Coordinates of N, CA, C and O and ligand atoms in Angstrom, one line a residue:
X1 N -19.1 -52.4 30.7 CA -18.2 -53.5 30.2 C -18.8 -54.8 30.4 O -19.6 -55.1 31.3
X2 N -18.6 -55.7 29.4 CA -18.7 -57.0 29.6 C -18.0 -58.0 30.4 O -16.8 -58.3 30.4
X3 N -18.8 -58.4 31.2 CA -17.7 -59.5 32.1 C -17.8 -60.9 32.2 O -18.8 -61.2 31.6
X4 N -17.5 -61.4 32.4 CA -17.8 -63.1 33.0 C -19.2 -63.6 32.8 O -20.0 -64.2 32.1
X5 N -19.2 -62.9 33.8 CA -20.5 -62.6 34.8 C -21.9 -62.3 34.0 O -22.9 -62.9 34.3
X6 N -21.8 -61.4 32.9 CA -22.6 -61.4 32.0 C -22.9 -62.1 31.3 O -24.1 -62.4 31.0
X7 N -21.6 -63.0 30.6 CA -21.5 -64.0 29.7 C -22.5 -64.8 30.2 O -23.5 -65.1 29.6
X8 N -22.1 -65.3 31.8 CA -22.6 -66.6 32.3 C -24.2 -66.4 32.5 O -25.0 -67.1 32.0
X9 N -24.5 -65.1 33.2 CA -25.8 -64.6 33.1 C -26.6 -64.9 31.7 O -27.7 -65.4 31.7
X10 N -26.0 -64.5 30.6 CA -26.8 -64.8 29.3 C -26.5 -66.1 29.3 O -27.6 -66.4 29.7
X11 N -26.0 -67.3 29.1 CA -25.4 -68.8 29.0 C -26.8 -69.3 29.4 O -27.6 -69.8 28.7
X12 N -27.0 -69.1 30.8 CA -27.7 -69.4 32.2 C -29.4 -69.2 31.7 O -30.3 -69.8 32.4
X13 N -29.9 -68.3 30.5 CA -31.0 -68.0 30.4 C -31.1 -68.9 28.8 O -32.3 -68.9 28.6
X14 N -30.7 -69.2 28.3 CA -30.4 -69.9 26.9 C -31.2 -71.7 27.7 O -31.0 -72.3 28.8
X15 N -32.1 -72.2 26.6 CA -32.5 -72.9 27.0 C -32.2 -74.1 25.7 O -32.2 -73.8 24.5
X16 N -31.9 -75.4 26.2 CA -32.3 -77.0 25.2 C -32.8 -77.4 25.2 O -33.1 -78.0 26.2
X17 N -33.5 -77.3 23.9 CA -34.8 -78.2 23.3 C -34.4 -79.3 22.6 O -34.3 -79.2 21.4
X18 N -34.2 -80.5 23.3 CA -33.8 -81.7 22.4 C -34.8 -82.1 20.7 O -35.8 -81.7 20.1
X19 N -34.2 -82.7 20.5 CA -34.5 -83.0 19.5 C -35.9 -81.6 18.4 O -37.1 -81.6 18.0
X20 N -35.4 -81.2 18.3 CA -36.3 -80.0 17.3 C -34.8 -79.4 16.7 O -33.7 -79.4 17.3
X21 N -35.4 -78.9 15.1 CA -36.4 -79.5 14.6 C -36.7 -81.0 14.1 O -37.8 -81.4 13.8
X22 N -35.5 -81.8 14.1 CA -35.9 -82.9 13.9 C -34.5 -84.0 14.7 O -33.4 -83.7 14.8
X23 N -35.2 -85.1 15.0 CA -34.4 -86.1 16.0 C -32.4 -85.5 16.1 O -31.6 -84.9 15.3
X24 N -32.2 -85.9 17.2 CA -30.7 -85.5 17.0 C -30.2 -84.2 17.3 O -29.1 -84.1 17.9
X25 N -30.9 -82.8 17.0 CA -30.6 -82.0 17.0 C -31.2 -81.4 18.7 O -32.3 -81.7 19.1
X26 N -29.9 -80.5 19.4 CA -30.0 -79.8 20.5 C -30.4 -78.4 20.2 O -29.4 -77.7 20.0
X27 N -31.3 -78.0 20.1 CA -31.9 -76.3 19.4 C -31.5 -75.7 20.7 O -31.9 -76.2 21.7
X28 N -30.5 -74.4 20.7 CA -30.7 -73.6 21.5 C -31.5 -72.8 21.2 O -31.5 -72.2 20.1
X29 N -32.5 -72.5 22.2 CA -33.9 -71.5 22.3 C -33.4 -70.5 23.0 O -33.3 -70.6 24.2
X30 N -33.0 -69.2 22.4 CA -32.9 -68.1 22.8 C -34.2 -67.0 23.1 O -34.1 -65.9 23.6
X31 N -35.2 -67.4 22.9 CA -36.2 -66.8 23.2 C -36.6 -66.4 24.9 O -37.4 -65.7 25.4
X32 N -35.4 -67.2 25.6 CA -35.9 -67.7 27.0 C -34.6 -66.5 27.4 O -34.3 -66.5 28.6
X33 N -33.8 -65.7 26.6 CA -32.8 -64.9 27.2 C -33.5 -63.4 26.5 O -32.8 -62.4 26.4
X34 N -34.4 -63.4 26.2 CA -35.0 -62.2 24.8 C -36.0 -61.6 25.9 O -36.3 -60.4 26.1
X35 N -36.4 -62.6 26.6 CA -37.8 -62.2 27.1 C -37.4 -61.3 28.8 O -38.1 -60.8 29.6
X36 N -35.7 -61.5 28.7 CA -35.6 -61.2 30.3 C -34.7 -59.7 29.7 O -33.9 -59.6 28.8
X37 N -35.2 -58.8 30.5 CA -35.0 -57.4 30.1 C -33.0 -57.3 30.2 O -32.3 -56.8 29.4
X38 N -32.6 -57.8 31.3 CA -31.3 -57.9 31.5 C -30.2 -58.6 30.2 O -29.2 -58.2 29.5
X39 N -31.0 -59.8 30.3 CA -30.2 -60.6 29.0 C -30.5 -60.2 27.8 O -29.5 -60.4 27.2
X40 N -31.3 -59.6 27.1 CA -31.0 -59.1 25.6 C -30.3 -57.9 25.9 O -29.5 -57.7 25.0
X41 N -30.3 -56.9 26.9 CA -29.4 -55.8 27.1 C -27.6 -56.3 27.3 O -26.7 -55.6 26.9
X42 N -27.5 -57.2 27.8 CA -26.2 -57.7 28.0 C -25.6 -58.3 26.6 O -24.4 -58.1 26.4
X43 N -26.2 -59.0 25.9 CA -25.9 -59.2 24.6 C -25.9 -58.2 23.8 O -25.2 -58.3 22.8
X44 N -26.6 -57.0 23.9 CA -26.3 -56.1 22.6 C -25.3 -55.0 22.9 O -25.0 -54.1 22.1
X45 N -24.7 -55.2 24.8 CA -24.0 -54.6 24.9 C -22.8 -55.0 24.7 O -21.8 -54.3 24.8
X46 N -22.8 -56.3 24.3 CA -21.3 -57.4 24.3 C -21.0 -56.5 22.9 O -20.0 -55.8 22.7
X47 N -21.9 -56.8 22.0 CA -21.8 -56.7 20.6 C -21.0 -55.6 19.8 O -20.1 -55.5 18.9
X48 N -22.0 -54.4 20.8 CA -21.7 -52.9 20.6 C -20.4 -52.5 20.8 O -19.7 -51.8 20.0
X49 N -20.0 -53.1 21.8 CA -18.6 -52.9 22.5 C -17.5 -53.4 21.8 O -16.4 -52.8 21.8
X50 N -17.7 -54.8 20.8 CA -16.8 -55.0 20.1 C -16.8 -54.3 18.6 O -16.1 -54.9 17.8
X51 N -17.2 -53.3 18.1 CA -17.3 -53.3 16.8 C -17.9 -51.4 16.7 O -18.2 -50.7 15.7
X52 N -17.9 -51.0 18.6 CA -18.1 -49.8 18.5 C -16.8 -48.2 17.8 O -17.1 -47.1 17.5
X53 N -15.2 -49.0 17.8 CA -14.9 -48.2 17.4 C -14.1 -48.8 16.0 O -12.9 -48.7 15.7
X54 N -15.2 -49.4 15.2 CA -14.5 -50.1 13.9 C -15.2 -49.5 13.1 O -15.4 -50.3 12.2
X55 N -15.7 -48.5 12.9 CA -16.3 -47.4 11.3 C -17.2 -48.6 10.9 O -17.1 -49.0 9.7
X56 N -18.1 -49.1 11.7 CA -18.8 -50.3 10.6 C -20.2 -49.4 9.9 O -21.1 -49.1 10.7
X57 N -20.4 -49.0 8.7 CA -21.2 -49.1 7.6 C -22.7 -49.2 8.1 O -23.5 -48.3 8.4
X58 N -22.9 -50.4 8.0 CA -24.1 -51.4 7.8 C -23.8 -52.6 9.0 O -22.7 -52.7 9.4
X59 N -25.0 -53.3 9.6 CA -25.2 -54.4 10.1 C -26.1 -55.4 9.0 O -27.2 -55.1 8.6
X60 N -25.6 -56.5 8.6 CA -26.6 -57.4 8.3 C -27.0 -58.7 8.5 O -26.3 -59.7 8.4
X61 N -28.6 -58.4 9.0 CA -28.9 -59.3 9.8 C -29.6 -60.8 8.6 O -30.0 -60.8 7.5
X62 N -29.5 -61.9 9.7 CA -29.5 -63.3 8.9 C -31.0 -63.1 8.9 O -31.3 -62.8 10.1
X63 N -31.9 -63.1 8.4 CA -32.8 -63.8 8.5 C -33.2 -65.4 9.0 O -32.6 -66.4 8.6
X64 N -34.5 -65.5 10.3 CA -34.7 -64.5 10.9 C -34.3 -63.8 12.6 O -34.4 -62.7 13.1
X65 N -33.8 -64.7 13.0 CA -33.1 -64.3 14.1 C -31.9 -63.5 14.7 O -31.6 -63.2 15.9
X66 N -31.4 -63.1 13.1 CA -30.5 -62.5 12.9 C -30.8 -60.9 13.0 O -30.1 -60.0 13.0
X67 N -32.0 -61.0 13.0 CA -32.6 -59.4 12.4 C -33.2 -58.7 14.3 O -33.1 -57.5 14.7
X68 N -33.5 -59.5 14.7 CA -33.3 -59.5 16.6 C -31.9 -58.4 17.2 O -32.0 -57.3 17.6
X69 N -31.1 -59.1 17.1 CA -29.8 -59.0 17.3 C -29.5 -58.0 16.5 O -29.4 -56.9 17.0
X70 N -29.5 -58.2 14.9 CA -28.7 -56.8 14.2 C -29.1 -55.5 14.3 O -28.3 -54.5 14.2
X71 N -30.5 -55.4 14.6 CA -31.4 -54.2 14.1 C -31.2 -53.6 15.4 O -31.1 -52.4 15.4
X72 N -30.9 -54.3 16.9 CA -30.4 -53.4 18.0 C -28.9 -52.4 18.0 O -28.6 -51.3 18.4
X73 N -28.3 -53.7 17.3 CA -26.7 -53.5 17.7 C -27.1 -52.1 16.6 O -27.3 -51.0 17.0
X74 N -27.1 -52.6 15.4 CA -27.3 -51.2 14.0 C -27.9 -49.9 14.7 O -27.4 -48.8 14.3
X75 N -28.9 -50.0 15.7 CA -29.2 -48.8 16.3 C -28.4 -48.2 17.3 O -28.4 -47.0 17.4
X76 N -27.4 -49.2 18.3 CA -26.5 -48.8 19.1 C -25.1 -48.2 18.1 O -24.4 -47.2 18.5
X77 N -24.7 -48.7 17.1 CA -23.6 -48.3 16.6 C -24.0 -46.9 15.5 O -23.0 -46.2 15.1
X78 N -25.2 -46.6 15.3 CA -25.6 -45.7 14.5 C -25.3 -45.9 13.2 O -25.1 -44.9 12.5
X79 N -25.3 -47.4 12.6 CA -24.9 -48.0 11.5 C -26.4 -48.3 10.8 O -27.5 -48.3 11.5
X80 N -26.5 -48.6 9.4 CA -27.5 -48.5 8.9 C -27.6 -50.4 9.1 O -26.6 -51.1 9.4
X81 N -29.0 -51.0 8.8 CA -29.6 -52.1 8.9 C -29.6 -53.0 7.5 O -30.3 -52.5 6.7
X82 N -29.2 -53.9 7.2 CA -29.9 -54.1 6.1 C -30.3 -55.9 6.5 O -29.6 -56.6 7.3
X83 N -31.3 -56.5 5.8 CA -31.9 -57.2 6.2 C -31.5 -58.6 4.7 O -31.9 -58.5 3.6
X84 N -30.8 -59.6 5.2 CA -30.8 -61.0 4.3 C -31.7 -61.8 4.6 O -31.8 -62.3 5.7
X85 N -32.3 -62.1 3.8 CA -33.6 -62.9 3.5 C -33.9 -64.0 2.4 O -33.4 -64.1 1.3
X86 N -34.7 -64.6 3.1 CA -34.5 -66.1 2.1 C -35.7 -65.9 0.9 O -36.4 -65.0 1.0
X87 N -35.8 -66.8 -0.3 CA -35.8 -66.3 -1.3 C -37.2 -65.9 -1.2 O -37.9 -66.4 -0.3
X88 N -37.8 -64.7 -2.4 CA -39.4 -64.3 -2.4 C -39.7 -63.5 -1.5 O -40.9 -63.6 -1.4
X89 N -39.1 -62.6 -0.6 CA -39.4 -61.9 0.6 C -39.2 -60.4 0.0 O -40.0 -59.6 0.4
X90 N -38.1 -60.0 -0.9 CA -37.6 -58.9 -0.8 C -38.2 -58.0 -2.2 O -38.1 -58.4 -3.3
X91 N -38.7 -56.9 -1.8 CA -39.4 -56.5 -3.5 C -39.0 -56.5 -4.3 O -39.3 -57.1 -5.3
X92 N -37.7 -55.7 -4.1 CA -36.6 -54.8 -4.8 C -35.8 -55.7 -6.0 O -36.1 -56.8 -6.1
X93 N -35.1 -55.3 -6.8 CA -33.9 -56.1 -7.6 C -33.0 -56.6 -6.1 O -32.5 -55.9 -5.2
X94 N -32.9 -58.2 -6.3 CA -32.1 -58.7 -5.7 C -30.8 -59.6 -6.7 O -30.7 -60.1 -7.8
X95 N -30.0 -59.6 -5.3 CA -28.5 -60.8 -5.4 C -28.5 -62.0 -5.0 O -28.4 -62.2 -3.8
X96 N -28.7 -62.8 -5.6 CA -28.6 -64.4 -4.6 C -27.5 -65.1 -4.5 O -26.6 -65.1 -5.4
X97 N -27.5 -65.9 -2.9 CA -26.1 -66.7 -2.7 C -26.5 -67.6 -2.1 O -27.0 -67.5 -1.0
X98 N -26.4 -69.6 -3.1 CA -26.9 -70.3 -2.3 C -25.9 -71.0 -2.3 O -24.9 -71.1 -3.0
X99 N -26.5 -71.8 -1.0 CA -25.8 -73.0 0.0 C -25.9 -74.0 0.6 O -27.0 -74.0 1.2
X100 N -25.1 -75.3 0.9 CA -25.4 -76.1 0.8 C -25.8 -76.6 2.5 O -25.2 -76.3 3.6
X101 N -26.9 -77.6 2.4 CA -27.9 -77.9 3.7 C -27.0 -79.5 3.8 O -26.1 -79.9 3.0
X102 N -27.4 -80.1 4.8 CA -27.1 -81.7 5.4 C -27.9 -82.3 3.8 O -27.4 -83.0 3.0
X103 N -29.4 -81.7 3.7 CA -30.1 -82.4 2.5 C -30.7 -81.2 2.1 O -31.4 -80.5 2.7
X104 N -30.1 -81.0 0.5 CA -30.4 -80.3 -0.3 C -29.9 -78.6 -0.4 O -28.7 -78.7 0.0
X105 N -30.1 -77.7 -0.6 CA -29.8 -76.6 -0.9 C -31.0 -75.0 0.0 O -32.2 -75.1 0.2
X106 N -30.2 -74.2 0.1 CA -30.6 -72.9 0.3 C -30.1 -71.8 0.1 O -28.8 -71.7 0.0
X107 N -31.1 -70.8 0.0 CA -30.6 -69.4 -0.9 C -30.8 -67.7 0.2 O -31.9 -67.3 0.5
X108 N -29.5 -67.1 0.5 CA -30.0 -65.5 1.1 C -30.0 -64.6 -0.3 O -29.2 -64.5 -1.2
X109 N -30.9 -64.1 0.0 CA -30.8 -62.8 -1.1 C -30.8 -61.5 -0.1 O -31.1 -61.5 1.1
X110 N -30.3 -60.4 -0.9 CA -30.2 -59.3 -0.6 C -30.5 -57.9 -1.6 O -30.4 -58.0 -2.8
X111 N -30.9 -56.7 -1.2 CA -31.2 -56.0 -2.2 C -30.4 -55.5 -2.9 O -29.5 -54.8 -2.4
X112 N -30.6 -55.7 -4.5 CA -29.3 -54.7 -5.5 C -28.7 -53.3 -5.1 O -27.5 -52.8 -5.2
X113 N -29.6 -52.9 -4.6 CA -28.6 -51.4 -4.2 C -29.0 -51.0 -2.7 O -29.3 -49.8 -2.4
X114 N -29.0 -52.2 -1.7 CA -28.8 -52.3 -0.6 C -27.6 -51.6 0.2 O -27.7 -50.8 1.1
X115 N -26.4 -52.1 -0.4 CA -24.9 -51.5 0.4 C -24.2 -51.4 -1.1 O -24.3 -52.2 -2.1
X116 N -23.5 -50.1 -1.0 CA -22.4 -49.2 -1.7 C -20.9 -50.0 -2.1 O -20.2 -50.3 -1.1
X117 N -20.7 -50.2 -2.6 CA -19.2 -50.6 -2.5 C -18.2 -50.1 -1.8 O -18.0 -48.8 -1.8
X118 N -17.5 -51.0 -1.2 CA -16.5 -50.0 -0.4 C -16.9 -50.1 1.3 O -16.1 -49.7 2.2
X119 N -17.9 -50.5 1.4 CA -18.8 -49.8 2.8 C -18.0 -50.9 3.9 O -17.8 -52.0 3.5
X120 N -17.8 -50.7 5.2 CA -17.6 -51.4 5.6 C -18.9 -52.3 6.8 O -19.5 -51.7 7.7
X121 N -19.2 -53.8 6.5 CA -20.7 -54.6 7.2 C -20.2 -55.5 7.8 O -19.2 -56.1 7.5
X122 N -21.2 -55.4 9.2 CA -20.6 -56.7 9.9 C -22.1 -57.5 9.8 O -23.3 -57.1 9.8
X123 N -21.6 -58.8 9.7 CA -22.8 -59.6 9.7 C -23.3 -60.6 11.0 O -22.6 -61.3 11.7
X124 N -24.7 -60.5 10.9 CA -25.1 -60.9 12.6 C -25.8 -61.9 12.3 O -26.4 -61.7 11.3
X125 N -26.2 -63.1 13.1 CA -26.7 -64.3 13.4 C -26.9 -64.9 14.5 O -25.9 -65.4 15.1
X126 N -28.3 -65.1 15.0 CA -28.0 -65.9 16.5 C -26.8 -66.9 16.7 O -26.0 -66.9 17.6
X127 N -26.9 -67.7 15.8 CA -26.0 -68.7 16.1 C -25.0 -69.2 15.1 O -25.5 -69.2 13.9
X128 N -24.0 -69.5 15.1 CA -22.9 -70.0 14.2 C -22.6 -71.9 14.7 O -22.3 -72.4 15.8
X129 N -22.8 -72.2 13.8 CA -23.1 -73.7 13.6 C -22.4 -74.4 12.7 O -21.3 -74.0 12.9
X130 N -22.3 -75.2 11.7 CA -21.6 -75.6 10.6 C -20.9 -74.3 9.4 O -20.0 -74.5 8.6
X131 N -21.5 -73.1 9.8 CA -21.2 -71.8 9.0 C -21.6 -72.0 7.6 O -20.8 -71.5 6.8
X132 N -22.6 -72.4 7.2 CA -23.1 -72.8 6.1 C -24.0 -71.4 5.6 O -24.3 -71.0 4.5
X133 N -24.3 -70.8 7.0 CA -25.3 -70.2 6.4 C -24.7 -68.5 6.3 O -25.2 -67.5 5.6
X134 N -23.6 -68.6 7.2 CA -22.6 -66.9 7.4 C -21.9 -66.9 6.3 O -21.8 -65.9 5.6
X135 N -21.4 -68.3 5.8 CA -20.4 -68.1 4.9 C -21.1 -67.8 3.2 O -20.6 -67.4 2.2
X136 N -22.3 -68.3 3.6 CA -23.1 -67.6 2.5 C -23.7 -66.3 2.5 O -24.4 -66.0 1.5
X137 N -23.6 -65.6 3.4 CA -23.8 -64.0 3.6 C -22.9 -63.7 3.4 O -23.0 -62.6 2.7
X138 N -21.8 -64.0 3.6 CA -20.4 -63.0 3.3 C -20.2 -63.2 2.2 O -19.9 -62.1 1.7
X139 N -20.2 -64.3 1.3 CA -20.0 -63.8 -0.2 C -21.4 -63.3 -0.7 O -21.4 -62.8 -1.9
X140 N -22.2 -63.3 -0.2 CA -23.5 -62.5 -0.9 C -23.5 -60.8 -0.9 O -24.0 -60.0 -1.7
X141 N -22.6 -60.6 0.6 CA -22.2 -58.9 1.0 C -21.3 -58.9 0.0 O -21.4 -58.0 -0.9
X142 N -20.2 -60.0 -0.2 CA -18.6 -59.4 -1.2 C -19.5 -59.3 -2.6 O -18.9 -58.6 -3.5
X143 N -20.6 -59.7 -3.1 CA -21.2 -59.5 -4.4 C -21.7 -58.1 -4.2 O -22.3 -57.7 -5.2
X144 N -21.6 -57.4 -3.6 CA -22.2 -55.9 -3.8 C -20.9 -55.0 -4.3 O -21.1 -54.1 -5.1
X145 N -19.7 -55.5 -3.7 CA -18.3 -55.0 -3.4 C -18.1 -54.2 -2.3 O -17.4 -53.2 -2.5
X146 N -18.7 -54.5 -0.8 CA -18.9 -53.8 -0.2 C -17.7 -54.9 0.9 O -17.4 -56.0 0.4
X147 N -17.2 -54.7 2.0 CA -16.3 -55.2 2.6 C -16.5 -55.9 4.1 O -16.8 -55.2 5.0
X148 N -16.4 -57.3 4.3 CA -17.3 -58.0 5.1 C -16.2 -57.5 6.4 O -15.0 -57.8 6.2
X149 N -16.3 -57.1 7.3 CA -15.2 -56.9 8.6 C -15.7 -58.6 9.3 O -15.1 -59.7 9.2
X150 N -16.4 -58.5 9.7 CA -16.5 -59.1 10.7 C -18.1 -59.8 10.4 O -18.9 -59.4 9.6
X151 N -18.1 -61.3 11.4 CA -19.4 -62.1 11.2 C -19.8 -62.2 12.7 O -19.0 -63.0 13.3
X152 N -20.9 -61.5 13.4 CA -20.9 -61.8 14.8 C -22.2 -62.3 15.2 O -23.2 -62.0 14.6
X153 N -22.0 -63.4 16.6 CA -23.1 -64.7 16.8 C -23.1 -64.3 18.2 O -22.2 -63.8 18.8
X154 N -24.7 -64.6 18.6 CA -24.7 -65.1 20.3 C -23.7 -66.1 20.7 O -22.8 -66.3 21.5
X155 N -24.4 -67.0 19.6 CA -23.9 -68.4 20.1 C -23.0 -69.0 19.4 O -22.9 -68.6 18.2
X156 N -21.8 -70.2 19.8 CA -21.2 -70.6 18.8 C -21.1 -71.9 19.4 O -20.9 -71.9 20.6
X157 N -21.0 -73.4 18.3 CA -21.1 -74.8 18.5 C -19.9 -74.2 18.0 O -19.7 -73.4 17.2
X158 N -19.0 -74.9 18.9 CA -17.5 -75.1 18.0 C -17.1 -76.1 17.7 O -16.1 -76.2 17.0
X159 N -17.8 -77.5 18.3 CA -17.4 -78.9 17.6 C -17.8 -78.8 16.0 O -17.6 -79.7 15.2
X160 N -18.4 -77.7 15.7 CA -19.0 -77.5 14.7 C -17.9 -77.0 13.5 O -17.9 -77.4 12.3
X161 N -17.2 -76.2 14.0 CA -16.2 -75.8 13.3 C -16.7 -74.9 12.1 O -16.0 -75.0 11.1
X162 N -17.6 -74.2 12.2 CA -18.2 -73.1 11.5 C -16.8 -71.9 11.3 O -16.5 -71.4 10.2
X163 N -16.3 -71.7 12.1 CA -15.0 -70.7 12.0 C -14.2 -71.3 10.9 O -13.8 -70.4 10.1
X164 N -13.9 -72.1 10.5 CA -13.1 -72.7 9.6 C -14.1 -72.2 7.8 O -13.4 -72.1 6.8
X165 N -15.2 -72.1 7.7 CA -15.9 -71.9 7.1 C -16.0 -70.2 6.7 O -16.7 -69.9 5.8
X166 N -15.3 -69.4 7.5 CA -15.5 -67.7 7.5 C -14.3 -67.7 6.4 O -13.3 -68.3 6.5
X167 N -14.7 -66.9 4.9 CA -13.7 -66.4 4.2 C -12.3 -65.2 5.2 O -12.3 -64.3 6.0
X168 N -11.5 -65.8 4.7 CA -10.1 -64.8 5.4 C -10.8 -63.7 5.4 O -11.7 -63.4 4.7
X169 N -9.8 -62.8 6.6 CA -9.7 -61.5 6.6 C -11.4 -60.8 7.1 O -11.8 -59.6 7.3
X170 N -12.3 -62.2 7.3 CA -13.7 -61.9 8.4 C -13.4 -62.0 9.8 O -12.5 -62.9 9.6
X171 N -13.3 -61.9 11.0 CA -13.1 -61.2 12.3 C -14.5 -62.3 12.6 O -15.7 -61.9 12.4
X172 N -14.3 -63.6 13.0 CA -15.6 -64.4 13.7 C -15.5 -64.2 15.3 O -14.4 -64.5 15.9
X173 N -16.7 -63.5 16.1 CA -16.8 -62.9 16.9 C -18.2 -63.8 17.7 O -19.4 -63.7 17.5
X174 N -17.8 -64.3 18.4 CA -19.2 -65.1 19.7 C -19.5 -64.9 20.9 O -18.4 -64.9 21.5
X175 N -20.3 -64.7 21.5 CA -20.5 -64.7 22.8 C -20.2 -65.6 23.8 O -19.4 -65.6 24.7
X176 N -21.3 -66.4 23.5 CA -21.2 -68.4 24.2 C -20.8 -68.4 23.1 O -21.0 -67.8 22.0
X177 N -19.8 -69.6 23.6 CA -18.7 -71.1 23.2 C -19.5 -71.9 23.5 O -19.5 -71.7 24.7
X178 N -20.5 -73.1 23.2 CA -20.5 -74.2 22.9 C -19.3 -75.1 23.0 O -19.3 -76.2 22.6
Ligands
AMP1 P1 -25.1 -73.3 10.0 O1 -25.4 -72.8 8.7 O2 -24.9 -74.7 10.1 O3 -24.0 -72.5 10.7 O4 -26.4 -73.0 10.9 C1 -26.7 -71.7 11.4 C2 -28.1 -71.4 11.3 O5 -29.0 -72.4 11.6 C3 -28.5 -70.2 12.2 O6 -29.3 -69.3 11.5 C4 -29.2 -70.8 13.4 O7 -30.2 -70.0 13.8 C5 -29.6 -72.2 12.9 N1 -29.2 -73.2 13.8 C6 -28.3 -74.2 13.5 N2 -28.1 -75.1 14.5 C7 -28.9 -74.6 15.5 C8 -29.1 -75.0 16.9 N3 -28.5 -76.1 17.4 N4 -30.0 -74.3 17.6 C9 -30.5 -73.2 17.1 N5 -30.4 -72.8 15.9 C10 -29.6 -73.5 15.1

């Protein structure tokens, strides 16, 4: 079970790097909770636990930090993986879904016959922030016709108000609150 206690344990290993990548911004560095055998196990057990008896499909993970996180949880749930990726990465016939940045634009693609219609995917990302970048995975999954349950984060800025940003009827699911 997840407790408190774990929460605070993973919070406690999460590190701020002021200003990166550029002035202004507080990066949380998860790398500093990855590297401690305890805290990535406590996170993928938070994960598992929430979404272990929801028939989930597929996990898909954000590129790239997303792919950390998903490709565990996808192995604990015995759900298949599929990988979003920014553009030029992927061999296959791809789907694209772009979105908009503070300055300028960006694109996830995914592969054409990646996920089945019908299927049910939860989508994973270290962090949920402005939601700029989930909310463009979830319509990039709804372009397959496959069915988005849920969008789930380590982390979540909630001054940020990224939840406001999840198309209805997605299940936004975080660890840390911000
Ligand atoms: P957004 O589209 O604004 O929700 O931003 C989410 C994406 O940007 C995620 O893939 C995060 O990895 C990254 N990101 C945004 N803000 C931060 C932050 N303060 N620290 C670390 N990663 C961030």
């Amino acid at each position: 079970m997840t407790t408190i206690n774990s929460v605070e344990f993973v919070k406690s290993k999460i590190r701020d790097i002021l200003d990166f990548p550029v002035k202004g911004i507080v990066f949380k560095d998860i790398t500093t909770v990855l590297r401690d055998k305890e805290g990535y196990r406590e996170i993928i057990k938070f994960l598992t636990e929430k979404f272990q008896d929801k028939n989930i499909d597929y996990i898909a993970g954000i590129e790239s930090r997303g792919f950390i996180f998903g490709a565990a949880l996808a192995y604990e749930l015995g759900a298949g993986f599929v990988p979003l990726r920014k553009p030029g990465k992927l061999p296959g016939e791809t789907l694209s879904q772009e979105y908009q940045l503070e300055y300028g634009t960006d694109t996830l693609q995914i592969h054409k016959d990646a996920i089945e219609a019908g299927k049910r995917v939860v989508i994973v990302d270290d962090l949920l922030a402005t939601g700029g970048t989930a909310g463009a995975a979830c319509n990039l999954i709804r372009q397959t016709g496959a069915e988005v349950v849920a969008a789930a984060f380590v982390i979540e800025l909630q001054d940020l108000n990224g939840r406001a940003k999840m198309p209805e009827n997605v299940e936004t699911v975080s660890m840390i609150v911000y």
